[in-house]
Short mmCIF file of C-alpha atoms in Angstrom, two decimals:
data_model
loop_
_atom_site.label_atom_id
_atom_site.label_comp_id
_atom_site.label_asym_id
_atom_site.label_seq_id
_atom_site.Cartn_x
_atom_site.Cartn_y
_atom_site.Cartn_z
CA UNK A 5 30.91 8.16 16.26
CA UNK A 6 28.61 6.14 18.49
CA UNK A 7 28.24 2.37 18.43
CA UNK A 8 25.41 2.82 15.91
CA UNK A 9 27.68 4.83 13.65
CA UNK A 10 25.97 8.22 14.13
CA UNK A 11 27.56 11.36 15.52
CA UNK A 12 25.69 12.56 18.59
CA UNK A 13 26.10 16.16 17.54
CA UNK A 14 24.12 15.61 14.37
CA UNK A 15 21.78 12.68 14.90
CA UNK A 16 19.64 11.39 17.72
CA UNK A 17 20.52 7.81 18.74
CA UNK A 18 18.14 5.05 17.80
CA UNK A 19 15.55 4.43 20.52
CA UNK A 20 16.50 1.43 22.61
CA UNK A 21 13.29 -0.43 21.86
CA UNK A 22 14.28 -0.58 18.19
CA UNK A 23 16.61 -3.41 19.15
CA UNK A 24 14.19 -5.35 21.35
CA UNK A 25 11.26 -7.62 20.71
CA UNK A 26 8.57 -5.37 22.16
CA UNK A 27 4.83 -5.51 21.60
CA UNK A 28 3.38 -2.54 19.75
CA UNK A 29 0.13 -2.28 21.66
CA UNK A 30 1.08 1.18 22.86
CA UNK A 31 1.51 2.14 19.22
CA UNK A 32 -2.09 1.36 18.33
CA UNK A 33 -1.60 -2.22 17.10
CA UNK A 34 -2.29 -5.65 18.52
CA UNK A 35 0.28 -7.34 20.73
CA UNK A 36 2.32 -9.88 18.83
CA UNK A 37 1.97 -12.21 21.84
CA UNK A 38 -1.82 -12.05 22.12
CA UNK A 39 -4.29 -14.82 21.20
CA UNK A 40 -5.64 -15.00 17.68
CA UNK A 41 -9.31 -15.29 16.78
CA UNK A 42 -10.66 -18.37 15.07
CA UNK A 43 -10.04 -18.36 11.34
CA UNK A 44 -13.03 -19.06 9.07
CA UNK A 45 -12.34 -21.14 6.01
CA UNK A 46 -12.27 -19.82 2.45
CA UNK A 47 -14.09 -22.03 -0.03
CA UNK A 48 -12.35 -20.44 -3.02
CA UNK A 49 -8.73 -20.98 -1.99
CA UNK A 50 -8.09 -23.70 -4.57
CA UNK A 51 -9.52 -21.64 -7.45
CA UNK A 52 -8.02 -18.30 -6.43
CA UNK A 53 -4.54 -19.19 -5.20
CA UNK A 54 -3.84 -15.72 -3.81
CA UNK A 55 -3.87 -16.65 -0.12
CA UNK A 56 -1.43 -19.42 0.68
CA UNK A 57 -2.21 -19.60 4.39
CA UNK A 58 -5.87 -18.58 4.60
CA UNK A 59 -7.27 -21.87 5.89
CA UNK A 60 -4.42 -22.64 8.29
CA UNK A 61 -3.07 -21.41 11.59
CA UNK A 62 -2.15 -17.73 11.37
CA UNK A 63 1.01 -17.95 13.49
CA UNK A 64 2.34 -20.94 11.56
CA UNK A 65 1.84 -19.15 8.24
CA UNK A 66 3.51 -16.01 9.58
CA UNK A 67 6.50 -17.99 10.79
CA UNK A 68 6.83 -19.83 7.48
CA UNK A 69 7.00 -16.71 5.33
CA UNK A 70 9.22 -14.93 7.85
CA UNK A 71 11.80 -17.72 7.68
CA UNK A 72 11.61 -17.83 3.88
CA UNK A 73 12.24 -14.08 3.64
CA UNK A 74 15.14 -14.18 6.08
CA UNK A 75 16.72 -16.95 4.02
CA UNK A 76 16.58 -14.77 0.89
CA UNK A 77 18.35 -11.93 2.70
CA UNK A 78 20.88 -14.28 4.27
CA UNK A 79 21.73 -15.85 0.91
CA UNK A 80 22.43 -12.37 -0.44
CA UNK A 81 25.01 -11.87 2.32
CA UNK A 82 23.10 -9.01 3.94
CA UNK A 83 22.61 -10.32 7.48
CA UNK A 84 26.17 -10.93 8.68
CA UNK A 85 26.12 -7.80 10.87
CA UNK A 86 22.38 -7.21 11.03
CA UNK A 87 19.85 -7.76 13.78
CA UNK A 88 16.70 -9.48 12.54
CA UNK A 89 13.65 -8.68 14.64
CA UNK A 90 10.65 -10.94 15.03
CA UNK A 91 7.79 -10.29 12.61
CA UNK A 92 5.07 -7.88 13.71
CA UNK A 93 1.70 -9.65 13.28
CA UNK A 94 -1.19 -7.81 11.74
CA UNK A 95 -3.70 -6.43 14.26
CA UNK A 96 -6.36 -8.01 12.03
CA UNK A 97 -5.42 -11.35 10.40
CA UNK A 98 -8.69 -11.20 8.42
CA UNK A 99 -10.98 -8.42 7.15
CA UNK A 100 -8.00 -6.08 6.94
CA UNK A 101 -7.85 -5.28 3.26
CA UNK A 102 -9.30 -1.80 2.74
CA UNK A 103 -8.91 -1.80 -1.05
CA UNK A 104 -10.37 -4.24 -3.57
CA UNK A 105 -9.59 -4.00 -7.28
CA UNK A 106 -12.03 -6.40 -8.91
CA UNK A 107 -12.20 -7.51 -12.51
CA UNK A 108 -15.62 -7.46 -14.17
CA UNK A 109 -16.26 -10.03 -16.88
CA UNK A 110 -19.13 -12.14 -18.23
CA UNK A 111 -20.53 -14.47 -15.58
CA UNK A 112 -19.75 -18.16 -15.59
CA UNK A 113 -22.84 -20.32 -14.97
CA UNK A 114 -22.81 -22.03 -11.59
CA UNK A 115 -19.82 -20.12 -10.20
CA UNK A 116 -19.32 -21.10 -6.53
CA UNK A 117 -19.77 -18.48 -3.84
CA UNK A 118 -22.08 -16.24 -5.89
CA UNK A 119 -25.46 -15.18 -4.58
CA UNK A 120 -28.66 -14.94 -6.59
CA UNK A 121 -29.90 -11.51 -7.66
CA UNK A 122 -33.54 -10.57 -7.17
CA UNK A 123 -35.69 -7.79 -8.52
CA UNK A 124 -37.63 -5.49 -6.13
CA UNK A 125 -40.62 -7.75 -6.78
CA UNK A 126 -38.67 -10.82 -5.65
CA UNK A 127 -38.09 -12.35 -9.09
CA UNK A 128 -34.74 -13.96 -9.90
CA UNK A 129 -32.53 -11.86 -12.18
CA UNK A 130 -30.18 -13.80 -14.49
CA UNK A 131 -26.57 -13.37 -13.43
CA UNK A 132 -24.72 -11.60 -16.26
CA UNK A 133 -21.70 -10.23 -14.38
CA UNK A 134 -18.69 -12.02 -13.00
CA UNK A 135 -16.93 -9.98 -10.31
CA UNK A 136 -13.74 -11.06 -8.62
CA UNK A 137 -10.00 -11.61 -8.77
CA UNK A 138 -7.92 -13.26 -11.43
CA UNK A 139 -6.74 -16.73 -10.49
CA UNK A 140 -3.04 -16.74 -9.66
CA UNK A 141 -0.94 -16.74 -12.83
CA UNK A 142 -3.90 -16.38 -15.21
CA UNK A 143 -6.63 -14.08 -16.45
CA UNK A 144 -9.39 -16.48 -15.49
CA UNK A 145 -11.70 -14.65 -13.12
CA UNK A 146 -12.60 -16.20 -9.77
CA UNK A 147 -16.15 -15.00 -9.32
CA UNK A 148 -16.92 -14.13 -5.70
CA UNK A 149 -19.40 -12.28 -3.52
CA UNK A 150 -16.94 -11.76 -0.69
CA UNK A 151 -13.38 -12.44 0.39
CA UNK A 152 -12.34 -13.07 4.02
CA UNK A 153 -9.53 -10.54 3.57
CA UNK A 154 -11.81 -7.63 2.60
CA UNK A 155 -13.24 -5.32 5.23
CA UNK A 156 -16.92 -5.85 5.98
CA UNK A 157 -18.09 -2.68 4.18
CA UNK A 158 -16.38 -3.91 1.00
CA UNK A 159 -17.81 -7.43 1.23
CA UNK A 160 -21.34 -6.09 1.73
CA UNK A 161 -20.84 -3.69 -1.17
CA UNK A 162 -19.76 -6.41 -3.61
CA UNK A 163 -22.85 -8.54 -2.93
CA UNK A 164 -25.24 -5.67 -3.58
CA UNK A 165 -23.19 -4.36 -6.52
CA UNK A 166 -23.74 -7.62 -8.37
CA UNK A 167 -27.51 -7.24 -8.06
CA UNK A 168 -27.43 -3.66 -9.30
CA UNK A 169 -25.22 -4.56 -12.26
CA UNK A 170 -27.50 -7.44 -13.21
CA UNK A 171 -30.46 -5.04 -13.15
CA UNK A 172 -28.62 -2.44 -15.25
CA UNK A 173 -28.15 -2.12 -19.01
CA UNK A 174 -24.36 -2.26 -18.73
CA UNK A 175 -22.36 -4.88 -20.61
CA UNK A 176 -19.45 -6.70 -18.93
CA UNK A 177 -16.05 -6.47 -20.59
CA UNK A 178 -14.85 -9.30 -22.84
CA UNK A 179 -11.06 -9.38 -22.72
CA UNK A 180 -10.70 -11.66 -25.74
CA UNK A 181 -12.92 -9.64 -28.05
CA UNK A 182 -12.14 -6.32 -26.36
CA UNK A 183 -15.82 -5.47 -26.25
CA UNK A 184 -18.16 -4.43 -23.45
CA UNK A 185 -18.30 -1.44 -21.13
CA UNK A 186 -17.38 -2.23 -17.51
CA UNK A 187 -13.84 -3.61 -16.96
CA UNK A 188 -13.04 -3.17 -13.28
CA UNK A 189 -14.48 -1.85 -10.04
CA UNK A 190 -12.13 -0.48 -7.38
CA UNK A 191 -13.57 0.10 -3.93
CA UNK A 192 -11.70 1.49 -0.92
CA UNK A 193 -13.07 1.69 2.63
CA UNK A 194 -11.88 4.11 5.31
CA UNK A 195 -10.76 1.93 8.20
CA UNK A 196 -12.18 4.15 10.96
CA UNK A 197 -15.48 5.30 9.41
CA UNK A 198 -16.41 2.60 6.90
CA UNK A 199 -16.96 5.24 4.21
CA UNK A 200 -16.44 3.98 0.66
CA UNK A 201 -14.80 5.35 -2.45
CA UNK A 202 -15.89 3.54 -5.62
CA UNK A 203 -14.25 3.80 -9.04
CA UNK A 204 -15.79 2.18 -12.12
CA UNK A 205 -13.29 1.52 -14.92
CA UNK A 206 -15.17 1.69 -18.22
CA UNK A 207 -14.39 1.73 -21.92
CA UNK A 208 -16.74 4.65 -22.65
CA UNK A 209 -18.45 7.44 -20.67
CA UNK A 210 -21.47 6.10 -18.78
CA UNK A 211 -22.30 8.85 -16.31
CA UNK A 212 -26.07 8.38 -16.22
CA UNK A 213 -26.00 4.60 -15.82
CA UNK A 214 -23.29 4.63 -13.15
CA UNK A 215 -24.96 7.40 -11.16
CA UNK A 216 -28.16 5.35 -11.10
CA UNK A 217 -26.22 2.37 -9.70
CA UNK A 218 -24.52 4.56 -7.09
CA UNK A 219 -27.86 5.99 -5.99
CA UNK A 220 -29.38 2.51 -5.65
CA UNK A 221 -26.43 1.31 -3.57
CA UNK A 222 -26.64 4.35 -1.32
CA UNK A 223 -30.32 3.66 -0.75
CA UNK A 224 -29.34 0.15 0.28
CA UNK A 225 -27.32 1.73 3.09
CA UNK A 226 -23.79 1.77 1.65
CA UNK A 227 -21.78 4.78 2.82
CA UNK A 228 -20.46 5.82 -0.58
CA UNK A 229 -18.65 9.05 0.14
CA UNK A 230 -16.89 9.35 -3.23
CA UNK A 231 -17.65 7.83 -6.65
CA UNK A 232 -15.67 8.09 -9.88
CA UNK A 233 -15.56 6.88 -13.46
CA UNK A 234 -12.16 6.03 -14.98
CA UNK A 235 -11.86 5.71 -18.74
CA UNK A 236 -9.67 2.91 -20.07
CA UNK A 237 -10.30 1.59 -23.57
CA UNK A 238 -6.71 0.47 -24.15
CA UNK A 239 -5.74 -3.17 -24.50
CA UNK A 240 -3.34 -4.41 -21.86
CA UNK A 241 -3.15 -5.22 -18.17
CA UNK A 242 -3.26 -1.71 -16.72
CA UNK A 243 -6.37 -1.27 -14.58
CA UNK A 244 -6.67 2.50 -14.70
CA UNK A 245 -6.65 4.82 -17.69
CA UNK A 246 -5.41 8.39 -17.75
CA UNK A 247 -8.77 10.17 -17.23
CA UNK A 248 -10.88 10.02 -14.06
CA UNK A 249 -14.21 11.83 -13.71
CA UNK A 250 -16.02 12.38 -10.42
CA UNK A 251 -19.58 11.09 -10.46
CA UNK A 252 -20.83 11.86 -6.97
CA UNK A 253 -19.67 12.90 -3.52
CA UNK A 254 -16.19 14.10 -2.60
CA UNK A 255 -13.10 14.07 -4.78
CA UNK A 256 -11.24 11.96 -2.21
CA UNK A 257 -11.74 9.56 0.66
CA UNK A 258 -10.85 10.67 4.18
CA UNK A 259 -8.38 8.58 6.20
CA UNK A 260 -6.41 8.98 9.42
CA UNK A 261 -3.10 7.28 10.27
CA UNK A 262 -0.67 8.06 13.11
CA UNK A 263 -2.74 11.06 14.21
CA UNK A 264 -2.40 12.57 10.73
CA UNK A 265 -5.34 13.28 8.41
CA UNK A 266 -5.23 12.19 4.79
CA UNK A 267 -7.44 12.32 1.74
CA UNK A 268 -6.82 9.70 -0.93
CA UNK A 269 -7.72 10.01 -4.60
CA UNK A 270 -9.20 7.18 -6.70
CA UNK A 271 -5.90 6.19 -8.37
CA UNK A 272 -3.48 7.11 -5.55
CA UNK A 273 -1.55 4.64 -3.41
CA UNK A 274 -2.45 4.15 0.24
CA UNK A 275 -1.55 1.13 2.34
CA UNK A 276 -4.22 -1.56 2.05
CA UNK A 277 -3.87 -2.53 5.73
CA UNK A 278 -4.08 0.78 7.64
CA UNK A 279 -4.02 -0.92 11.05
CA UNK A 280 -0.62 -2.46 10.31
CA UNK A 281 0.57 0.64 8.44
CA UNK A 282 0.36 2.48 11.77
CA UNK A 283 2.85 0.04 13.28
CA UNK A 284 5.20 0.39 10.32
CA UNK A 285 5.12 4.19 10.27
CA UNK A 286 5.60 4.37 14.03
CA UNK A 287 8.72 2.25 13.62
CA UNK A 288 10.02 4.53 10.84
CA UNK A 289 9.30 7.46 13.14
CA UNK A 290 11.23 5.86 16.01
CA UNK A 291 14.24 4.97 13.86
CA UNK A 292 14.40 8.48 12.35
CA UNK A 293 14.13 10.17 15.73
CA UNK A 294 13.56 13.91 16.24
CA UNK A 295 15.50 16.20 13.93
CA UNK A 296 18.56 17.57 15.69
CA UNK A 297 20.38 20.89 15.22
CA UNK A 298 19.90 22.80 11.97
CA UNK A 299 16.90 21.47 10.04
CA UNK A 300 18.12 18.27 8.35
CA UNK A 301 16.86 17.20 4.94
CA UNK A 302 15.01 13.91 4.40
CA UNK A 303 14.05 12.26 1.14
CA UNK A 304 10.87 10.19 0.87
CA UNK A 305 11.18 8.38 -2.45
CA UNK A 306 8.04 6.82 -3.98
CA UNK A 307 6.11 8.84 -1.43
CA UNK A 308 2.54 8.14 -2.61
CA UNK A 309 0.11 10.47 -0.87
CA UNK A 310 2.75 11.51 1.65
CA UNK A 311 2.26 9.28 4.69
CA UNK A 312 5.95 8.83 5.53
CA UNK A 313 6.76 12.38 4.40
CA UNK A 314 4.39 13.86 6.94
CA UNK A 315 5.61 11.57 9.73
CA UNK A 316 9.15 12.83 9.09
CA UNK A 317 8.08 16.47 8.74
CA UNK A 318 6.34 16.26 12.09
CA UNK A 319 9.68 15.20 13.59
CA UNK A 320 11.27 18.41 12.33
CA UNK A 321 12.86 17.28 9.06
CA UNK A 322 12.52 19.26 5.87
CA UNK A 323 11.18 16.62 3.50
CA UNK A 324 11.33 16.20 -0.26
CA UNK A 325 8.81 13.63 -1.50
CA UNK A 326 9.14 12.21 -5.01
CA UNK A 327 6.29 10.32 -6.66
CA UNK A 328 5.55 9.37 -10.27
CA UNK A 329 1.74 9.58 -10.05
CA UNK A 330 0.70 13.26 -10.46
CA UNK A 331 -2.63 12.60 -8.76
CA UNK A 332 -0.86 11.20 -5.71
CA UNK A 333 1.44 14.24 -5.62
CA UNK A 334 -1.58 16.54 -5.56
CA UNK A 335 -2.99 14.45 -2.71
CA UNK A 336 0.32 14.70 -0.85
CA UNK A 337 0.40 18.47 -1.22
CA UNK A 338 -3.18 18.76 0.03
CA UNK A 339 -2.42 16.41 2.93
CA UNK A 340 0.57 18.53 3.96
CA UNK A 341 -1.64 21.62 4.08
CA UNK A 342 -4.36 19.74 5.94
CA UNK A 343 -1.86 18.82 8.66
CA UNK A 344 -0.17 22.26 8.63
CA UNK A 345 3.13 20.79 7.45
CA UNK A 346 3.37 22.47 4.04
CA UNK A 347 6.29 24.65 5.16
CA UNK A 348 8.38 21.54 5.89
CA UNK A 349 7.49 19.56 2.77
CA UNK A 350 7.86 19.77 -0.98
CA UNK A 351 6.65 17.17 -3.47
CA UNK A 352 8.01 16.49 -6.93
CA UNK A 353 5.97 14.70 -9.61
CA UNK A 354 8.58 12.59 -11.41
CA UNK A 355 10.02 9.12 -11.68
CA UNK A 356 12.71 8.76 -9.06
CA UNK A 357 15.23 7.65 -11.69
CA UNK A 358 14.56 10.81 -13.72
CA UNK A 359 14.54 13.32 -10.85
CA UNK A 360 18.25 13.74 -10.20
CA UNK A 361 18.58 16.85 -12.38
CA UNK A 362 15.46 18.58 -11.05
CA UNK A 363 16.07 18.44 -7.30
CA UNK A 364 15.67 21.79 -5.51
CA UNK A 365 18.94 23.23 -4.24
CA UNK A 366 18.01 22.86 -0.57
CA UNK A 367 17.45 19.10 -0.99
CA UNK A 368 20.74 18.14 -2.63
CA UNK A 369 22.36 16.50 0.42
CA UNK A 370 19.87 14.55 2.56
CA UNK A 371 20.82 13.25 5.98
CA UNK A 372 17.98 10.70 5.91
CA UNK A 373 16.64 8.74 2.93
CA UNK A 374 13.53 6.55 3.02
CA UNK A 375 12.50 4.57 -0.06
CA UNK A 376 9.23 2.67 -0.45
CA UNK A 377 9.06 1.45 -4.07
CA UNK A 378 6.58 -0.86 -5.73
CA UNK A 379 7.16 -4.58 -5.98
CA UNK A 380 9.58 -3.96 -8.87
CA UNK A 381 12.01 -2.27 -6.50
CA UNK A 382 14.54 0.37 -7.53
CA UNK A 383 15.60 1.01 -11.11
CA UNK A 384 19.25 0.19 -11.82
CA UNK A 385 20.18 3.86 -12.21
CA UNK A 386 18.49 4.71 -8.91
CA UNK A 387 20.37 1.98 -7.04
CA UNK A 388 23.69 3.28 -8.28
CA UNK A 389 22.82 6.92 -7.69
CA UNK A 390 21.78 6.25 -4.09
CA UNK A 391 24.94 4.22 -3.50
CA UNK A 392 27.14 7.07 -4.77
CA UNK A 393 25.26 9.59 -2.65
CA UNK A 394 25.62 7.45 0.50
CA UNK A 395 29.32 6.90 -0.20
CA UNK A 396 29.80 10.68 -0.18
CA UNK A 397 27.56 11.22 2.88
CA UNK A 398 28.78 8.69 5.47
CA UNK A 399 26.66 10.28 8.22
CA UNK A 400 23.44 9.81 6.27
CA UNK A 401 20.95 7.15 7.27
CA UNK A 402 18.98 4.95 4.90
CA UNK A 403 15.72 3.06 5.32
CA UNK A 404 14.20 0.77 2.72
CA UNK A 405 10.53 -0.29 2.98
CA UNK A 406 9.71 -3.14 0.62
CA UNK A 407 6.79 -5.45 -0.10
CA UNK A 408 9.01 -7.89 -2.05
CA UNK A 409 11.96 -9.48 -0.30
CA UNK A 410 13.56 -10.61 -3.57
CA UNK A 411 13.88 -7.11 -5.01
CA UNK A 412 14.81 -5.82 -1.55
CA UNK A 413 17.76 -8.23 -1.43
CA UNK A 414 18.83 -7.30 -4.97
CA UNK A 415 18.74 -3.57 -4.31
CA UNK A 416 20.42 -3.68 -0.90
CA UNK A 417 23.23 -5.88 -2.22
CA UNK A 418 24.13 -3.27 -4.85
CA UNK A 419 23.79 -0.31 -2.47
CA UNK A 420 25.90 -1.95 0.24
CA UNK A 421 28.63 -3.09 -2.15
CA UNK A 422 29.00 0.34 -3.76
CA UNK A 423 28.49 2.60 -0.73
CA UNK A 424 30.20 0.83 2.16
CA UNK A 425 26.94 0.91 4.13
CA UNK A 426 25.72 -2.15 5.99
CA UNK A 427 22.30 -3.49 6.89
CA UNK A 428 22.03 -2.98 10.64
CA UNK A 429 18.46 -4.04 11.28
CA UNK A 430 15.66 -5.86 9.47
CA UNK A 431 12.08 -6.06 10.71
CA UNK A 432 9.13 -7.59 8.83
CA UNK A 433 5.54 -6.39 9.23
CA UNK A 434 2.70 -8.67 8.18
CA UNK A 435 0.97 -6.15 5.96
CA UNK A 436 -0.66 -8.92 3.90
CA UNK A 437 -1.93 -11.65 6.25
CA UNK A 438 -2.79 -15.06 4.75
CA UNK A 439 -0.64 -14.37 1.66
CA UNK A 440 3.06 -15.22 1.31
CA UNK A 441 4.05 -11.53 1.20
CA UNK A 442 5.23 -9.21 3.97
CA UNK A 443 6.40 -5.62 4.29
CA UNK A 444 10.08 -5.40 5.22
CA UNK A 445 11.89 -2.48 6.87
CA UNK A 446 15.68 -2.48 6.48
CA UNK A 447 17.83 0.10 8.29
CA UNK A 448 21.31 0.85 6.93
CA UNK A 449 24.21 2.99 8.12
CA UNK A 450 27.96 3.33 7.74
CA UNK A 451 29.94 1.19 10.23
#
């Protein structure tokens, strides 16, 4: 066993720079020591409440949430033998968010930050649509034309979308009465090309009306590469319904991360900050290291459209990706073929907690496990199953990517107590600048 707890004959040692505070400029991100641009103010901070640090100094906000997260992990007893690395700042503190999921409701008269709509003849069009985010902790919409966190293509799109909706015959959704037609608009921008994928969430089919709006927006110069209609007439908080229909353009939006090509469907998960996702995935790649000896097996749990799976497959691992969303699994399979990695990958459409009995025989004993769950973290059964597996495979390595430090601490506490593994390294990535959230990467092994 080496100092890191890995046998040299089976695993490559961790790269030395994993344990140093090194800038990631050579990885395609901004140096954590570089100067920060001036931060414009947000006039809707008080009403919205989503961005705790948006009108302050970026570095001070980053330091505050870093220390708060470390305290949560320390209180859980997880840092006694762990190295905590400095947070990796986002290459773009503003205009980084490449996905906006916006509620559509009846407009409130005199809402701040909303532009006036005009007809082609220059006449004022009454504002019927409220478009924006829900205020923190409520379902009161904060009507907005733009957000300093959204990429520029998205901000420009929202302003013109409001005009086109006001000119249309569509009716905004009323959550109290459960009436109306348009509930949400989701728009994603490709971070390298500025191409847009737009999904209208409606209570009934409206192909003709929505295609007219799409055509008008394209004539205004918006690079809408993919447009969809999602049907959701059910009461509740879920944004998307089960059925999605393509209206125009491609089925998916093209993206590129870590020299890998991806296509993302309208309801599939893809990191909202692709610039910072590159830094995170490069770190996962460095920790995993090249596959050594006979082809080792890696699990990528909650794999989404396969970003981490393909990074690991490119290193020589044979990867099993598990994802609940069938649409995302189809995207992952297509992405593997697109990058010529289909021979090294297999994707299973299932909840992770329900997949234990359906694993292919070749994937029963992984030497590397990466989990990247939603904010809810791991289900109780999954925590215990992973702990038992690690207890029986002391040479395995475990990485946990989390966007919620509270559930991260809960899950790691159970896994460490039951498996004998220890947290060796923790590194936060500011995936969500201006908010109080971060993406955390925890690396575990057997001492």
